[in-house]
One Martini backbone bead per residue (centre of mass of N, CA, C, O) as a GRO file, in nm:
protein
  531
    1UNK     BB    1   1.728  -2.789  -1.156
    2UNK     BB    2   1.630  -2.532  -0.994
    3UNK     BB    3   1.465  -2.487  -0.658
    4UNK     BB    4   1.179  -2.284  -0.637
    5UNK     BB    5   0.994  -2.094  -0.371
    6UNK     BB    6   0.687  -1.931  -0.362
    7UNK     BB    7   0.564  -1.735  -0.095
    8UNK     BB    8   0.300  -1.621  -0.276
    9UNK     BB    9   0.043  -1.473  -0.501
   10UNK     BB   10   0.056  -1.200  -0.521
   11UNK     BB   11   0.217  -0.928  -0.667
   12UNK     BB   12   0.487  -1.022  -0.593
   13UNK     BB   13   0.472  -1.305  -0.674
   14UNK     BB   14   0.406  -1.264  -0.946
   15UNK     BB   15   0.650  -1.089  -1.059
   16UNK     BB   16   0.875  -1.262  -0.970
   17UNK     BB   17   0.783  -1.492  -1.180
   18UNK     BB   18   0.816  -1.320  -1.420
   19UNK     BB   19   1.108  -1.274  -1.371
   20UNK     BB   20   1.187  -1.571  -1.388
   21UNK     BB   21   1.205  -1.589  -1.723
   22UNK     BB   22   1.496  -1.446  -1.754
   23UNK     BB   23   1.618  -1.730  -1.680
   24UNK     BB   24   1.873  -1.896  -1.869
   25UNK     BB   25   1.741  -2.128  -1.692
   26UNK     BB   26   1.532  -2.380  -1.636
   27UNK     BB   27   1.295  -2.409  -1.350
   28UNK     BB   28   1.189  -2.497  -1.046
   29UNK     BB   29   0.846  -2.429  -0.945
   30UNK     BB   30   0.677  -2.345  -0.622
   31UNK     BB   31   0.355  -2.259  -0.550
   32UNK     BB   32   0.229  -2.079  -0.256
   33UNK     BB   33  -0.117  -2.076  -0.132
   34UNK     BB   34  -0.358  -1.994   0.099
   35UNK     BB   35  -0.574  -1.965  -0.085
   36UNK     BB   36  -0.795  -2.101  -0.342
   37UNK     BB   37  -0.641  -1.881  -0.513
   38UNK     BB   38  -0.397  -1.798  -0.741
   39UNK     BB   39  -0.332  -1.481  -0.848
   40UNK     BB   40  -0.449  -1.220  -0.652
   41UNK     BB   41  -0.468  -1.110  -0.388
   42UNK     BB   42  -0.605  -0.962  -0.117
   43UNK     BB   43  -0.673  -0.673  -0.237
   44UNK     BB   44  -0.841  -0.840  -0.495
   45UNK     BB   45  -1.042  -1.008  -0.343
   46UNK     BB   46  -1.398  -1.112  -0.343
   47UNK     BB   47  -1.371  -1.158   0.019
   48UNK     BB   48  -1.221  -0.845   0.084
   49UNK     BB   49  -1.429  -0.709  -0.159
   50UNK     BB   50  -1.603  -0.476  -0.296
   51UNK     BB   51  -1.736  -0.288  -0.564
   52UNK     BB   52  -1.679  -0.013  -0.436
   53UNK     BB   53  -1.394  -0.088  -0.423
   54UNK     BB   54  -1.106   0.087  -0.520
   55UNK     BB   55  -0.830   0.132  -0.723
   56UNK     BB   56  -0.533   0.331  -0.646
   57UNK     BB   57  -0.515   0.246  -0.972
   58UNK     BB   58  -0.396   0.287  -1.309
   59UNK     BB   59  -0.300   0.128  -1.588
   60UNK     BB   60  -0.050   0.339  -1.610
   61UNK     BB   61   0.097   0.238  -1.343
   62UNK     BB   62   0.070  -0.085  -1.421
   63UNK     BB   63   0.282  -0.323  -1.458
   64UNK     BB   64   0.316  -0.543  -1.720
   65UNK     BB   65   0.156  -0.856  -1.813
   66UNK     BB   66   0.254  -0.860  -2.127
   67UNK     BB   67   0.017  -0.671  -2.067
   68UNK     BB   68  -0.224  -0.443  -2.011
   69UNK     BB   69  -0.478  -0.398  -1.816
   70UNK     BB   70  -0.639  -0.237  -2.055
   71UNK     BB   71  -0.595  -0.467  -2.292
   72UNK     BB   72  -0.757  -0.681  -2.112
   73UNK     BB   73  -1.017  -0.534  -2.078
   74UNK     BB   74  -1.077  -0.526  -2.397
   75UNK     BB   75  -1.110  -0.868  -2.372
   76UNK     BB   76  -1.373  -0.800  -2.232
   77UNK     BB   77  -1.691  -0.816  -2.183
   78UNK     BB   78  -1.936  -0.593  -2.137
   79UNK     BB   79  -2.126  -0.747  -1.925
   80UNK     BB   80  -1.907  -0.806  -1.718
   81UNK     BB   81  -1.821  -0.500  -1.667
   82UNK     BB   82  -2.110  -0.415  -1.566
   83UNK     BB   83  -2.128  -0.548  -1.315
   84UNK     BB   84  -1.905  -0.298  -1.225
   85UNK     BB   85  -1.970  -0.039  -1.361
   86UNK     BB   86  -1.826  -0.076  -1.660
   87UNK     BB   87  -1.791   0.105  -1.980
   88UNK     BB   88  -1.599  -0.014  -2.212
   89UNK     BB   89  -1.637   0.258  -2.436
   90UNK     BB   90  -1.479   0.429  -2.193
   91UNK     BB   91  -1.211   0.334  -2.172
   92UNK     BB   92  -0.896   0.385  -1.976
   93UNK     BB   93  -0.568   0.442  -1.837
   94UNK     BB   94  -0.711   0.668  -1.598
   95UNK     BB   95  -0.882   0.456  -1.447
   96UNK     BB   96  -1.078   0.373  -1.177
   97UNK     BB   97  -1.146   0.040  -1.020
   98UNK     BB   98  -1.212  -0.224  -0.937
   99UNK     BB   99  -1.036  -0.456  -0.733
  100UNK     BB  100  -1.154  -0.718  -0.847
  101UNK     BB  101  -1.075  -0.659  -1.164
  102UNK     BB  102  -0.798  -0.673  -1.074
  103UNK     BB  103  -0.777  -0.943  -0.987
  104UNK     BB  104  -0.842  -1.090  -1.272
  105UNK     BB  105  -0.575  -0.991  -1.390
  106UNK     BB  106  -0.402  -1.145  -1.233
  107UNK     BB  107  -0.522  -1.442  -1.255
  108UNK     BB  108  -0.467  -1.440  -1.560
  109UNK     BB  109  -0.141  -1.373  -1.559
  110UNK     BB  110  -0.055  -1.627  -1.389
  111UNK     BB  111  -0.166  -1.812  -1.598
  112UNK     BB  112   0.023  -1.721  -1.828
  113UNK     BB  113   0.299  -1.756  -1.670
  114UNK     BB  114   0.281  -2.048  -1.640
  115UNK     BB  115   0.252  -2.141  -1.942
  116UNK     BB  116   0.518  -2.004  -2.041
  117UNK     BB  117   0.703  -2.166  -1.852
  118UNK     BB  118   0.646  -2.438  -1.972
  119UNK     BB  119   0.711  -2.356  -2.289
  120UNK     BB  120   1.034  -2.307  -2.164
  121UNK     BB  121   1.078  -2.584  -1.954
  122UNK     BB  122   0.951  -2.543  -1.695
  123UNK     BB  123   0.879  -2.628  -1.343
  124UNK     BB  124   0.512  -2.618  -1.236
  125UNK     BB  125   0.371  -2.560  -0.943
  126UNK     BB  126   0.063  -2.551  -0.771
  127UNK     BB  127  -0.051  -2.438  -0.439
  128UNK     BB  128  -0.355  -2.458  -0.275
  129UNK     BB  129  -0.441  -2.442   0.020
  130UNK     BB  130  -0.110  -2.338   0.110
  131UNK     BB  131   0.019  -2.295   0.402
  132UNK     BB  132   0.304  -2.164   0.561
  133UNK     BB  133   0.467  -2.258   0.866
  134UNK     BB  134   0.755  -2.278   0.772
  135UNK     BB  135   1.128  -2.231   0.750
  136UNK     BB  136   1.398  -2.432   0.681
  137UNK     BB  137   1.784  -2.391   0.705
  138UNK     BB  138   2.041  -2.534   0.567
  139UNK     BB  139   2.318  -2.677   0.361
  140UNK     BB  140   2.089  -2.826   0.184
  141UNK     BB  141   1.869  -2.596   0.218
  142UNK     BB  142   1.504  -2.593   0.198
  143UNK     BB  143   1.235  -2.608   0.402
  144UNK     BB  144   0.901  -2.678   0.468
  145UNK     BB  145   0.571  -2.602   0.573
  146UNK     BB  146   0.242  -2.737   0.545
  147UNK     BB  147  -0.020  -2.725   0.710
  148UNK     BB  148   0.187  -2.866   0.947
  149UNK     BB  149   0.347  -3.002   0.714
  150UNK     BB  150   0.614  -3.160   0.566
  151UNK     BB  151   0.785  -3.074   0.274
  152UNK     BB  152   0.961  -3.283   0.075
  153UNK     BB  153   1.080  -3.080  -0.080
  154UNK     BB  154   1.392  -2.916  -0.160
  155UNK     BB  155   1.532  -2.597  -0.181
  156UNK     BB  156   1.731  -2.348  -0.269
  157UNK     BB  157   1.492  -2.106  -0.299
  158UNK     BB  158   1.303  -1.880  -0.083
  159UNK     BB  159   1.026  -1.674  -0.146
  160UNK     BB  160   0.895  -1.406   0.029
  161UNK     BB  161   0.537  -1.321  -0.053
  162UNK     BB  162   0.313  -1.226   0.178
  163UNK     BB  163   0.246  -0.935   0.223
  164UNK     BB  164  -0.027  -0.874   0.411
  165UNK     BB  165  -0.075  -0.825   0.766
  166UNK     BB  166  -0.368  -0.937   0.944
  167UNK     BB  167  -0.568  -0.992   1.185
  168UNK     BB  168  -0.719  -1.238   1.281
  169UNK     BB  169  -1.065  -1.316   1.287
  170UNK     BB  170  -1.080  -1.391   1.583
  171UNK     BB  171  -1.036  -1.122   1.695
  172UNK     BB  172  -1.290  -1.049   1.629
  173UNK     BB  173  -1.622  -0.914   1.659
  174UNK     BB  174  -1.937  -0.770   1.670
  175UNK     BB  175  -1.789  -0.479   1.761
  176UNK     BB  176  -1.447  -0.551   1.676
  177UNK     BB  177  -1.223  -0.445   1.437
  178UNK     BB  178  -0.868  -0.470   1.359
  179UNK     BB  179  -0.979  -0.480   1.046
  180UNK     BB  180  -1.125  -0.469   0.759
  181UNK     BB  181  -0.983  -0.776   0.686
  182UNK     BB  182  -1.120  -0.913   0.985
  183UNK     BB  183  -1.434  -1.009   0.864
  184UNK     BB  184  -1.629  -0.773   0.772
  185UNK     BB  185  -1.732  -0.887   0.470
  186UNK     BB  186  -1.916  -1.098   0.649
  187UNK     BB  187  -2.062  -0.904   0.824
  188UNK     BB  188  -2.334  -0.793   1.027
  189UNK     BB  189  -2.438  -0.478   1.015
  190UNK     BB  190  -2.598  -0.270   1.189
  191UNK     BB  191  -2.799   0.046   1.209
  192UNK     BB  192  -2.569   0.208   1.388
  193UNK     BB  193  -2.282   0.302   1.575
  194UNK     BB  194  -1.971   0.377   1.368
  195UNK     BB  195  -1.645   0.333   1.423
  196UNK     BB  196  -1.349   0.476   1.217
  197UNK     BB  197  -1.006   0.435   1.251
  198UNK     BB  198  -0.942   0.638   0.967
  199UNK     BB  199  -0.924   0.865   0.658
  200UNK     BB  200  -0.849   0.684   0.458
  201UNK     BB  201  -0.914   0.445   0.224
  202UNK     BB  202  -0.956   0.236   0.431
  203UNK     BB  203  -1.197   0.388   0.591
  204UNK     BB  204  -1.370   0.397   0.318
  205UNK     BB  205  -1.383   0.117   0.287
  206UNK     BB  206  -1.529   0.036   0.558
  207UNK     BB  207  -1.776   0.194   0.505
  208UNK     BB  208  -1.861   0.058   0.236
  209UNK     BB  209  -1.901  -0.211   0.378
  210UNK     BB  210  -2.153  -0.095   0.546
  211UNK     BB  211  -2.320   0.082   0.348
  212UNK     BB  212  -2.399  -0.196   0.137
  213UNK     BB  213  -2.608  -0.293   0.367
  214UNK     BB  214  -2.828  -0.003   0.351
  215UNK     BB  215  -2.777   0.062   0.016
  216UNK     BB  216  -2.739   0.296  -0.246
  217UNK     BB  217  -2.594   0.395  -0.533
  218UNK     BB  218  -2.717   0.709  -0.712
  219UNK     BB  219  -2.591   0.940  -0.888
  220UNK     BB  220  -2.425   1.047  -0.642
  221UNK     BB  221  -2.624   0.893  -0.452
  222UNK     BB  222  -2.774   0.808  -0.122
  223UNK     BB  223  -3.007   0.536  -0.043
  224UNK     BB  224  -3.160   0.466   0.233
  225UNK     BB  225  -3.272   0.256   0.395
  226UNK     BB  226  -3.597   0.233   0.612
  227UNK     BB  227  -3.414   0.039   0.822
  228UNK     BB  228  -3.155   0.246   0.859
  229UNK     BB  229  -3.157   0.503   1.020
  230UNK     BB  230  -2.946   0.448   1.262
  231UNK     BB  231  -2.705   0.524   1.072
  232UNK     BB  232  -2.367   0.599   1.197
  233UNK     BB  233  -2.059   0.761   1.107
  234UNK     BB  234  -1.725   0.762   1.205
  235UNK     BB  235  -1.425   0.943   1.105
  236UNK     BB  236  -1.088   0.929   1.251
  237UNK     BB  237  -0.831   1.133   1.384
  238UNK     BB  238  -0.594   1.342   1.464
  239UNK     BB  239  -0.682   1.572   1.229
  240UNK     BB  240  -0.939   1.516   1.023
  241UNK     BB  241  -0.800   1.442   0.742
  242UNK     BB  242  -0.852   1.431   0.404
  243UNK     BB  243  -0.822   1.305   0.124
  244UNK     BB  244  -0.709   1.345  -0.181
  245UNK     BB  245  -0.743   1.382  -0.518
  246UNK     BB  246  -0.651   1.253  -0.802
  247UNK     BB  247  -0.414   1.384  -0.996
  248UNK     BB  248  -0.303   1.532  -1.275
  249UNK     BB  249  -0.015   1.405  -1.490
  250UNK     BB  250   0.241   1.283  -1.584
  251UNK     BB  251   0.322   0.977  -1.789
  252UNK     BB  252   0.592   0.959  -1.735
  253UNK     BB  253   0.804   1.079  -1.525
  254UNK     BB  254   0.968   1.386  -1.496
  255UNK     BB  255   1.260   1.499  -1.447
  256UNK     BB  256   1.450   1.628  -1.223
  257UNK     BB  257   1.667   1.911  -1.189
  258UNK     BB  258   1.809   1.900  -0.889
  259UNK     BB  259   1.707   1.600  -0.745
  260UNK     BB  260   1.871   1.344  -0.831
  261UNK     BB  261   2.013   1.041  -0.797
  262UNK     BB  262   2.284   1.160  -0.823
  263UNK     BB  263   2.275   1.382  -0.619
  264UNK     BB  264   2.179   1.191  -0.379
  265UNK     BB  265   2.436   1.012  -0.386
  266UNK     BB  266   2.634   1.244  -0.307
  267UNK     BB  267   2.511   1.311  -0.043
  268UNK     BB  268   2.559   1.006   0.098
  269UNK     BB  269   2.874   1.044   0.076
  270UNK     BB  270   2.882   1.246   0.296
  271UNK     BB  271   2.684   1.164   0.526
  272UNK     BB  272   2.466   1.146   0.762
  273UNK     BB  273   2.541   1.387   0.872
  274UNK     BB  274   2.278   1.632   0.766
  275UNK     BB  275   2.097   1.511   0.533
  276UNK     BB  276   1.856   1.569   0.541
  277UNK     BB  277   1.879   1.884   0.535
  278UNK     BB  278   2.009   1.892   0.246
  279UNK     BB  279   1.779   1.765   0.095
  280UNK     BB  280   1.582   2.012   0.161
  281UNK     BB  281   1.739   2.205   0.024
  282UNK     BB  282   1.684   2.089  -0.247
  283UNK     BB  283   1.368   2.061  -0.259
  284UNK     BB  284   1.341   2.393  -0.251
  285UNK     BB  285   1.491   2.420  -0.539
  286UNK     BB  286   1.276   2.268  -0.690
  287UNK     BB  287   1.013   2.415  -0.609
  288UNK     BB  288   1.113   2.691  -0.717
  289UNK     BB  289   1.133   2.621  -1.008
  290UNK     BB  290   0.818   2.486  -1.045
  291UNK     BB  291   0.674   2.697  -0.778
  292UNK     BB  292   0.728   3.006  -0.674
  293UNK     BB  293   0.400   3.085  -0.581
  294UNK     BB  294   0.382   2.857  -0.353
  295UNK     BB  295   0.639   2.923  -0.194
  296UNK     BB  296   0.564   3.185  -0.106
  297UNK     BB  297   0.268   3.128   0.023
  298UNK     BB  298   0.446   2.907   0.240
  299UNK     BB  299   0.730   3.001   0.319
  300UNK     BB  300   0.959   2.783   0.241
  301UNK     BB  301   1.239   2.927   0.348
  302UNK     BB  302   1.128   2.903   0.649
  303UNK     BB  303   1.143   2.596   0.630
  304UNK     BB  304   1.168   2.250   0.759
  305UNK     BB  305   1.180   1.911   0.774
  306UNK     BB  306   0.970   1.968   1.032
  307UNK     BB  307   0.758   2.228   0.934
  308UNK     BB  308   0.607   2.168   0.661
  309UNK     BB  309   0.377   1.998   0.761
  310UNK     BB  310   0.196   2.221   0.877
  311UNK     BB  311   0.181   2.371   0.615
  312UNK     BB  312   0.041   2.171   0.437
  313UNK     BB  313  -0.218   2.156   0.675
  314UNK     BB  314  -0.316   2.443   0.729
  315UNK     BB  315  -0.565   2.502   0.517
  316UNK     BB  316  -0.722   2.279   0.597
  317UNK     BB  317  -0.755   2.299   0.918
  318UNK     BB  318  -0.965   2.567   0.843
  319UNK     BB  319  -1.157   2.352   0.703
  320UNK     BB  320  -1.405   2.182   0.626
  321UNK     BB  321  -1.361   1.877   0.494
  322UNK     BB  322  -1.604   1.847   0.289
  323UNK     BB  323  -1.543   2.105   0.150
  324UNK     BB  324  -1.249   2.074   0.055
  325UNK     BB  325  -1.317   1.807  -0.110
  326UNK     BB  326  -1.500   1.940  -0.302
  327UNK     BB  327  -1.312   2.173  -0.416
  328UNK     BB  328  -1.086   1.948  -0.490
  329UNK     BB  329  -1.235   1.804  -0.692
  330UNK     BB  330  -1.329   2.024  -0.897
  331UNK     BB  331  -1.005   2.105  -0.960
  332UNK     BB  332  -0.919   1.801  -1.057
  333UNK     BB  333  -1.156   1.761  -1.281
  334UNK     BB  334  -1.068   2.028  -1.448
  335UNK     BB  335  -0.776   1.924  -1.509
  336UNK     BB  336  -0.821   1.661  -1.641
  337UNK     BB  337  -0.964   1.814  -1.890
  338UNK     BB  338  -0.700   2.011  -1.911
  339UNK     BB  339  -0.435   1.879  -1.878
  340UNK     BB  340  -0.328   2.000  -1.568
  341UNK     BB  341  -0.053   2.080  -1.382
  342UNK     BB  342   0.041   2.072  -1.058
  343UNK     BB  343   0.372   2.163  -0.987
  344UNK     BB  344   0.372   2.079  -0.684
  345UNK     BB  345   0.276   1.829  -0.665
  346UNK     BB  346   0.429   1.671  -0.898
  347UNK     BB  347   0.708   1.733  -0.731
  348UNK     BB  348   0.665   1.570  -0.484
  349UNK     BB  349   0.598   1.290  -0.625
  350UNK     BB  350   0.910   1.278  -0.720
  351UNK     BB  351   1.062   1.291  -0.481
  352UNK     BB  352   0.989   1.048  -0.300
  353UNK     BB  353   1.155   0.834  -0.465
  354UNK     BB  354   1.441   0.965  -0.418
  355UNK     BB  355   1.427   0.973  -0.095
  356UNK     BB  356   1.347   0.668  -0.038
  357UNK     BB  357   1.673   0.588  -0.110
  358UNK     BB  358   1.784   0.741   0.127
  359UNK     BB  359   1.678   0.666   0.415
  360UNK     BB  360   1.874   0.427   0.509
  361UNK     BB  361   2.093   0.658   0.589
  362UNK     BB  362   2.005   0.777   0.797
  363UNK     BB  363   1.995   0.843   1.102
  364UNK     BB  364   1.821   0.801   1.369
  365UNK     BB  365   1.730   1.107   1.375
  366UNK     BB  366   1.653   1.146   1.097
  367UNK     BB  367   1.432   0.903   1.102
  368UNK     BB  368   1.239   1.027   1.281
  369UNK     BB  369   1.186   1.298   1.164
  370UNK     BB  370   1.103   1.192   0.894
  371UNK     BB  371   0.846   1.029   0.977
  372UNK     BB  372   0.716   1.304   1.131
  373UNK     BB  373   0.722   1.478   0.838
  374UNK     BB  374   0.782   1.405   0.521
  375UNK     BB  375   0.644   1.142   0.523
  376UNK     BB  376   0.340   1.282   0.544
  377UNK     BB  377   0.349   1.431   0.289
  378UNK     BB  378   0.410   1.228   0.078
  379UNK     BB  379   0.145   1.047   0.146
  380UNK     BB  380  -0.062   1.256   0.098
  381UNK     BB  381   0.022   1.280  -0.208
  382UNK     BB  382   0.020   0.975  -0.324
  383UNK     BB  383  -0.260   0.892  -0.139
  384UNK     BB  384  -0.444   0.966  -0.371
  385UNK     BB  385  -0.789   0.938  -0.442
  386UNK     BB  386  -1.022   0.853  -0.595
  387UNK     BB  387  -1.302   1.050  -0.700
  388UNK     BB  388  -1.521   0.871  -0.645
  389UNK     BB  389  -1.464   0.847  -0.342
  390UNK     BB  390  -1.546   1.140  -0.277
  391UNK     BB  391  -1.839   1.131  -0.388
  392UNK     BB  392  -1.918   0.896  -0.165
  393UNK     BB  393  -1.849   1.084   0.071
  394UNK     BB  394  -2.054   1.312   0.014
  395UNK     BB  395  -2.294   1.158   0.010
  396UNK     BB  396  -2.310   1.044   0.292
  397UNK     BB  397  -2.323   1.312   0.412
  398UNK     BB  398  -2.591   1.422   0.279
  399UNK     BB  399  -2.758   1.165   0.435
  400UNK     BB  400  -2.669   1.175   0.730
  401UNK     BB  401  -2.411   0.930   0.813
  402UNK     BB  402  -2.135   1.126   0.788
  403UNK     BB  403  -1.834   1.176   0.998
  404UNK     BB  404  -1.601   1.380   1.143
  405UNK     BB  405  -1.289   1.345   1.373
  406UNK     BB  406  -1.059   1.510   1.591
  407UNK     BB  407  -0.856   1.421   1.801
  408UNK     BB  408  -0.555   1.423   1.816
  409UNK     BB  409  -0.287   1.309   2.023
  410UNK     BB  410  -0.483   1.287   2.268
  411UNK     BB  411  -0.638   0.951   2.330
  412UNK     BB  412  -0.893   0.715   2.431
  413UNK     BB  413  -0.913   0.321   2.360
  414UNK     BB  414  -1.191   0.162   2.465
  415UNK     BB  415  -1.247  -0.167   2.476
  416UNK     BB  416  -1.523  -0.360   2.477
  417UNK     BB  417  -1.800  -0.589   2.465
  418UNK     BB  418  -2.022  -0.390   2.312
  419UNK     BB  419  -1.826  -0.110   2.349
  420UNK     BB  420  -1.640   0.175   2.197
  421UNK     BB  421  -1.429   0.428   2.350
  422UNK     BB  422  -1.381   0.775   2.302
  423UNK     BB  423  -1.121   1.003   2.442
  424UNK     BB  424  -1.124   1.356   2.369
  425UNK     BB  425  -1.129   1.648   2.518
  426UNK     BB  426  -1.347   1.587   2.715
  427UNK     BB  427  -1.457   1.380   2.486
  428UNK     BB  428  -1.712   1.118   2.374
  429UNK     BB  429  -1.734   0.815   2.216
  430UNK     BB  430  -2.001   0.576   2.099
  431UNK     BB  431  -1.981   0.226   1.989
  432UNK     BB  432  -2.104  -0.047   1.852
  433UNK     BB  433  -1.915  -0.019   1.596
  434UNK     BB  434  -1.544  -0.095   1.542
  435UNK     BB  435  -1.282   0.011   1.299
  436UNK     BB  436  -0.948  -0.051   1.226
  437UNK     BB  437  -0.802   0.163   0.961
  438UNK     BB  438  -0.464   0.222   0.984
  439UNK     BB  439  -0.335   0.015   0.839
  440UNK     BB  440  -0.019  -0.104   0.782
  441UNK     BB  441   0.223  -0.233   1.005
  442UNK     BB  442   0.525  -0.240   1.143
  443UNK     BB  443   0.727  -0.513   1.151
  444UNK     BB  444   0.896  -0.779   1.327
  445UNK     BB  445   1.066  -1.078   1.398
  446UNK     BB  446   0.864  -1.156   1.612
  447UNK     BB  447   0.635  -1.156   1.358
  448UNK     BB  448   0.683  -1.411   1.255
  449UNK     BB  449   0.534  -1.713   1.121
  450UNK     BB  450   0.824  -1.878   1.099
  451UNK     BB  451   0.979  -2.028   1.389
  452UNK     BB  452   1.261  -2.096   1.265
  453UNK     BB  453   1.330  -1.829   1.114
  454UNK     BB  454   1.292  -1.654   1.370
  455UNK     BB  455   1.512  -1.787   1.556
  456UNK     BB  456   1.751  -1.723   1.366
  457UNK     BB  457   1.706  -1.406   1.374
  458UNK     BB  458   1.729  -1.366   1.662
  459UNK     BB  459   2.015  -1.464   1.722
  460UNK     BB  460   2.171  -1.264   1.522
  461UNK     BB  461   2.011  -0.982   1.597
  462UNK     BB  462   1.729  -0.909   1.436
  463UNK     BB  463   1.442  -0.708   1.464
  464UNK     BB  464   1.520  -0.694   1.153
  465UNK     BB  465   1.556  -0.771   0.828
  466UNK     BB  466   1.862  -0.841   0.668
  467UNK     BB  467   1.919  -0.739   0.354
  468UNK     BB  468   1.977  -0.725   0.019
  469UNK     BB  469   1.954  -0.628  -0.301
  470UNK     BB  470   1.799  -0.892  -0.327
  471UNK     BB  471   1.643  -0.977  -0.046
  472UNK     BB  472   1.850  -1.136   0.076
  473UNK     BB  473   1.967  -1.266   0.347
  474UNK     BB  474   2.247  -1.205   0.567
  475UNK     BB  475   2.127  -1.345   0.851
  476UNK     BB  476   2.271  -1.577   0.871
  477UNK     BB  477   2.491  -1.772   0.684
  478UNK     BB  478   2.275  -1.992   0.635
  479UNK     BB  479   2.081  -1.794   0.449
  480UNK     BB  480   2.263  -1.702   0.242
  481UNK     BB  481   2.095  -1.735  -0.083
  482UNK     BB  482   1.821  -1.880   0.033
  483UNK     BB  483   1.653  -1.597   0.133
  484UNK     BB  484   1.381  -1.404  -0.006
  485UNK     BB  485   1.272  -1.089   0.161
  486UNK     BB  486   0.921  -0.947   0.044
  487UNK     BB  487   0.786  -0.859   0.300
  488UNK     BB  488   0.635  -0.573   0.333
  489UNK     BB  489   0.606  -0.520   0.684
  490UNK     BB  490   0.943  -0.570   0.677
  491UNK     BB  491   1.044  -0.315   0.529
  492UNK     BB  492   0.883  -0.022   0.638
  493UNK     BB  493   1.133   0.093   0.810
  494UNK     BB  494   1.303   0.185   0.506
  495UNK     BB  495   1.053   0.149   0.332
  496UNK     BB  496   0.765   0.363   0.340
  497UNK     BB  497   0.662   0.327   0.013
  498UNK     BB  498   0.620   0.013  -0.068
  499UNK     BB  499   0.279   0.011  -0.096
  500UNK     BB  500   0.284  -0.104  -0.448
  501UNK     BB  501   0.307  -0.220  -0.737
  502UNK     BB  502   0.595  -0.120  -0.852
  503UNK     BB  503   0.725  -0.217  -0.611
  504UNK     BB  504   0.674  -0.519  -0.648
  505UNK     BB  505   0.805  -0.530  -0.896
  506UNK     BB  506   1.097  -0.462  -0.806
  507UNK     BB  507   1.103  -0.674  -0.599
  508UNK     BB  508   1.070  -0.903  -0.779
  509UNK     BB  509   1.330  -0.874  -0.970
  510UNK     BB  510   1.542  -0.888  -0.751
  511UNK     BB  511   1.459  -1.175  -0.650
  512UNK     BB  512   1.512  -1.331  -0.930
  513UNK     BB  513   1.822  -1.290  -0.925
  514UNK     BB  514   1.879  -1.494  -0.694
  515UNK     BB  515   1.856  -1.746  -0.878
  516UNK     BB  516   2.153  -1.703  -1.005
  517UNK     BB  517   2.290  -1.444  -0.801
  518UNK     BB  518   2.385  -1.289  -0.552
  519UNK     BB  519   2.463  -1.032  -0.432
  520UNK     BB  520   2.726  -0.796  -0.372
  521UNK     BB  521   2.571  -0.625  -0.196
  522UNK     BB  522   2.422  -0.439   0.049
  523UNK     BB  523   2.133  -0.315   0.211
  524UNK     BB  524   2.030  -0.057   0.361
  525UNK     BB  525   1.984   0.011   0.681
  526UNK     BB  526   1.757   0.108   0.923
  527UNK     BB  527   1.756   0.157   1.237
  528UNK     BB  528   1.570   0.034   1.508
  529UNK     BB  529   1.251   0.243   1.568
  530UNK     BB  530   1.007   0.272   1.773
  531UNK     BB  531   0.669   0.377   1.652
   0.00000   0.00000   0.00000
């Protein structure tokens, strides 16, 4: 049997394992998971999340693993679901549910995949509490070190599916957390002044991790404990803009009329010079056909790929962020009841998938323009959050606990031993506890946690790993066809919207194909530009 190692058993690893079942011949598969339980993944583990933290995706959007998430939920006991505040009688496929519950689904499906693989004649070994600490490749194959000890088995293909990378818990202190997943869930946060850098869902999750220690939500109101009256939380970002609530739209997505994948490919073939501007012109045509009234309202014809960003946020910047959030929530919930789709929102949502495939073909200048302009529009659109998260945010504001600050582009962050101080616009904010919740940052080859592999890639001159269409490493030659690289933080440079379950499934499907034969064509990558 061909010997395959899957390093990491979160969503990317699970979908890779699932796709390997399509292999024409049985395989020997070894799964290595650093956590105590394989098949859950950090974003959905009960150690890293509270029951208040909602998955930003519903069953209708989650690629099924033998069965859909909704069908699995229907097999669970009513009492078990009630522990998460879920009423079994009201389950539906557009529901946003606790992350921990989605983690249970993935764990159950991982076990089902393991059983099915064995039934098909695969040899499957699962190693838990097994952190892969090095990857060494030579002409005979790939060897691993696990928990700093050489692993005896040699592999034909190693699949790296290690998921998100956050600062270690030992980098956190009692007053500073470099991410919400660096010890925050286990920390006792006193009722004090708490600063959170980031106003997206990660920032709201950090706020939930704090407030759950000091009160409870009851009927969309927050009741603060009498002993916690000193708790104040400030969410901060450059713009101070809060995410909007997830909106209703048809799923699967309807095809675009103007900027189809075929048209996008044709534009790529014309060359990189002017590619971003040509794509933006086609986006304008697509939006005008879908929603001419909105296009006229923002004067879309007068905008370009650089100025759309300001127009996109202009109206929201004029309003109090909580007032906007409340109005947006009411609109979204009414649209969901009426099954009404806002055409311009839906068009932008579909456009981001087509444009994402074009990003690696931008030249350096257009790549930078895209990251500072259109990418932020797309992210704001597709990263809309569960309406329940908005309701909780509004409840915390109503309770006098939560506020939002727009820092602007020029601010200083001074992390001290006892306090963190933010200074902007000649004004300062002091925090007893500070949490950096700005999300996953793109990583480079020098950040790889596998010393031998890191050395090999750096020697080949790759500041970011160079992968083929099936995500196998292209260089140096000794690695080709032996390592599939699906670690999200290192793919974000030229795949900016990669952080989603549909993307995990797609990457997993491609990496599984490498078990049979390497891809024939390389995957284009954007030249590395410092962010």
